[in-house]
Amino acid sequence: MSIWWSLHLRREAASVPLARRLLIGTMETAGVDPDVSYDLSVALSEACANAVEHGGGSRDGSSEAYRVTAYLDGEKCRIEVADAGPGFTRTQDIRPARADAEHGRGLCLIRELADHVHIGAKPGRGGTVVSFDKMLKWKKDPSLLTA
């Protein structure tokens, strides 16, 4: 089974739970194990929060939005969050936050919750793409299969 969806969201804090709820609903309907769904939803929330906070700065007005795409395909889920911000000049710039810091743990948390993580520049006009995937586990009686 393959499911994919894509959202174009405004860079507002209210967009983060919207993306998270859509992902959880999709995974629940497809029959994904709740623990895997939870891990991916937390990782998605962190990636979206980063896009909301850091994804601005383009001159053409595209910085007012960001894109979230989720693919459930076979045994894997891949999620991409793309923004129009200044991006990272090098992935070495991503360091763990100090223990007393209030911000800066999102990318490290995504790395802990997902199986593979890629952070890079968005092709073309700039920005950042955070993509991550995780192998899926299934619950015994998925609602999509019994409907």
CSV table of C-alpha atoms in Angstrom, one decimal:
chain,number,residue,atom,x,y,z
A,1,MET,CA,0.0,0.0,0.0
A,2,SER,CA,1.2,3.5,-0.8
A,3,ILE,CA,-0.2,6.7,0.6
A,4,TRP,CA,1.2,10.2,0.2
A,5,TRP,CA,0.1,13.7,0.9
A,6,SER,CA,1.6,17.2,0.7
A,7,LEU,CA,0.6,20.4,2.6
A,8,HIS,CA,1.5,24.0,1.8
A,9,LEU,CA,1.4,25.7,5.2
A,10,ARG,CA,1.7,29.2,6.4
A,11,ARG,CA,4.7,29.8,8.7
A,12,GLU,CA,2.5,30.1,11.8
A,13,ALA,CA,2.7,28.1,15.0
A,14,ALA,CA,-0.9,26.8,14.5
A,15,SER,CA,0.3,24.9,11.4
A,16,VAL,CA,2.5,22.5,13.4
A,17,PRO,CA,-0.3,20.6,15.1
A,18,LEU,CA,-2.3,20.5,11.9
A,19,ALA,CA,0.5,18.6,10.1
A,20,ARG,CA,1.0,16.4,13.1
A,21,ARG,CA,-2.7,15.4,13.4
A,22,LEU,CA,-2.8,14.6,9.6
A,23,LEU,CA,0.2,12.4,9.9
A,24,ILE,CA,-1.1,10.5,13.0
A,25,GLY,CA,-4.6,10.1,11.3
A,26,THR,CA,-3.0,8.7,8.1
A,27,MET,CA,-0.8,6.3,10.0
A,28,GLU,CA,-3.6,5.2,12.3
A,29,THR,CA,-5.9,4.5,9.3
A,30,ALA,CA,-3.1,2.6,7.5
A,31,GLY,CA,-2.5,0.5,10.6
A,32,VAL,CA,0.9,1.7,11.6
A,33,ASP,CA,2.0,0.7,15.1
A,34,PRO,CA,1.2,3.6,17.5
A,35,ASP,CA,4.8,3.8,18.9
A,36,VAL,CA,6.2,4.3,15.4
A,37,SER,CA,3.4,6.9,14.6
A,38,TYR,CA,4.3,8.8,17.8
A,39,ASP,CA,8.0,8.9,17.0
A,40,LEU,CA,7.4,10.2,13.5
A,41,SER,CA,4.8,12.7,14.7
A,42,VAL,CA,7.3,14.2,17.2
A,43,ALA,CA,10.0,14.3,14.6
A,44,LEU,CA,7.5,16.0,12.2
A,45,SER,CA,6.5,18.6,14.8
A,46,GLU,CA,10.2,19.5,15.4
A,47,ALA,CA,10.9,19.9,11.7
A,48,CYS,CA,7.8,22.0,11.2
A,49,ALA,CA,8.6,24.1,14.3
A,50,ASN,CA,12.1,24.8,12.7
A,51,ALA,CA,10.5,25.8,9.4
A,52,VAL,CA,8.1,28.2,11.2
A,53,GLU,CA,10.9,29.7,13.3
A,54,HIS,CA,13.8,29.8,10.8
A,55,GLY,CA,12.2,29.4,7.4
A,56,GLY,CA,11.9,33.0,6.4
A,57,GLY,CA,14.2,35.4,4.7
A,58,SER,CA,13.5,35.1,1.0
A,59,ARG,CA,12.8,38.3,-0.9
A,60,ASP,CA,10.1,36.9,-3.2
A,61,GLY,CA,7.5,36.4,-0.5
A,62,SER,CA,7.8,32.6,-0.6
A,63,SER,CA,9.1,32.7,3.0
A,64,GLU,CA,5.6,33.0,4.3
A,65,ALA,CA,5.0,29.3,3.7
A,66,TYR,CA,6.6,25.9,4.0
A,67,ARG,CA,5.8,22.5,2.6
A,68,VAL,CA,5.3,19.1,4.3
A,69,THR,CA,5.2,15.9,2.3
A,70,ALA,CA,4.7,12.4,3.7
A,71,TYR,CA,5.1,9.1,1.9
A,72,LEU,CA,4.0,5.8,3.3
A,73,ASP,CA,5.2,3.2,0.9
A,74,GLY,CA,5.5,-0.4,1.7
A,75,GLU,CA,7.6,-0.8,4.9
A,76,LYS,CA,8.9,2.8,5.1
A,77,CYS,CA,7.6,6.3,5.8
A,78,ARG,CA,9.5,9.3,4.5
A,79,ILE,CA,8.7,12.8,5.5
A,80,GLU,CA,10.1,16.0,4.0
A,81,VAL,CA,9.8,19.5,5.4
A,82,ALA,CA,11.0,22.3,3.0
A,83,ASP,CA,11.2,26.0,3.7
A,84,ALA,CA,12.5,29.1,2.0
A,85,GLY,CA,14.8,30.3,4.8
A,86,PRO,CA,18.5,31.0,4.6
A,87,GLY,CA,19.4,27.3,4.9
A,88,PHE,CA,22.4,25.8,6.4
A,89,THR,CA,25.8,26.5,4.9
A,90,ARG,CA,27.2,23.2,6.2
A,91,THR,CA,25.6,20.4,8.1
A,92,GLN,CA,28.5,20.7,10.5
A,93,ASP,CA,26.7,23.9,11.7
A,94,ILE,CA,24.2,21.6,13.4
A,95,ARG,CA,25.3,21.0,16.9
A,96,PRO,CA,23.6,19.7,20.0
A,97,ALA,CA,22.2,22.3,22.3
A,98,ARG,CA,23.7,23.1,25.7
A,99,ALA,CA,22.0,21.3,28.5
A,100,ASP,CA,20.6,24.6,29.8
A,101,ALA,CA,19.4,25.9,26.4
A,102,GLU,CA,15.7,26.5,25.8
A,103,HIS,CA,16.0,25.9,22.1
A,104,GLY,CA,18.2,23.9,19.7
A,105,ARG,CA,17.2,20.3,20.3
A,106,GLY,CA,14.9,19.7,17.4
A,107,LEU,CA,17.3,18.3,14.8
A,108,CYS,CA,19.1,16.1,17.3
A,109,LEU,CA,15.7,14.8,18.4
A,110,ILE,CA,14.7,14.1,14.8
A,111,ARG,CA,18.0,12.1,14.4
A,112,GLU,CA,17.2,10.0,17.4
A,113,LEU,CA,13.6,9.2,16.4
A,114,ALA,CA,14.1,8.5,12.7
A,115,ASP,CA,16.2,5.8,11.0
A,116,HIS,CA,17.8,8.1,8.4
A,117,VAL,CA,17.9,11.9,8.3
A,118,HIS,CA,19.1,14.2,5.5
A,119,ILE,CA,19.3,18.0,6.0
A,120,GLY,CA,20.3,20.0,2.9
A,121,ALA,CA,19.7,23.0,0.8
A,122,LYS,CA,16.6,23.2,-1.2
A,123,PRO,CA,17.4,23.2,-4.9
A,124,GLY,CA,16.8,26.4,-6.8
A,125,ARG,CA,15.8,29.4,-4.7
A,126,GLY,CA,17.4,28.4,-1.5
A,127,GLY,CA,16.0,27.2,1.8
A,128,THR,CA,16.3,24.0,3.8
A,129,VAL,CA,14.9,20.5,3.3
A,130,VAL,CA,14.8,18.2,6.3
A,131,SER,CA,13.9,14.7,5.2
A,132,PHE,CA,13.7,11.6,7.4
A,133,ASP,CA,12.4,8.1,7.2
A,134,LYS,CA,11.6,5.3,9.5
A,135,MET,CA,10.8,1.6,8.9
A,136,LEU,CA,7.2,0.9,9.8
A,137,LYS,CA,5.7,-1.7,12.1
A,138,TRP,CA,2.1,-2.6,11.8
A,139,LYS,CA,-0.7,-3.3,14.3
A,140,LYS,CA,-2.8,-6.4,13.8
A,141,ASP,CA,-6.1,-5.0,12.7
A,142,PRO,CA,-5.7,-1.8,10.7
A,143,SER,CA,-9.0,0.1,10.0
A,144,LEU,CA,-8.1,0.7,6.4
A,145,LEU,CA,-7.9,-3.0,5.7
A,146,THR,CA,-11.2,-3.8,7.4
A,147,ALA,CA,-13.2,-0.9,5.8
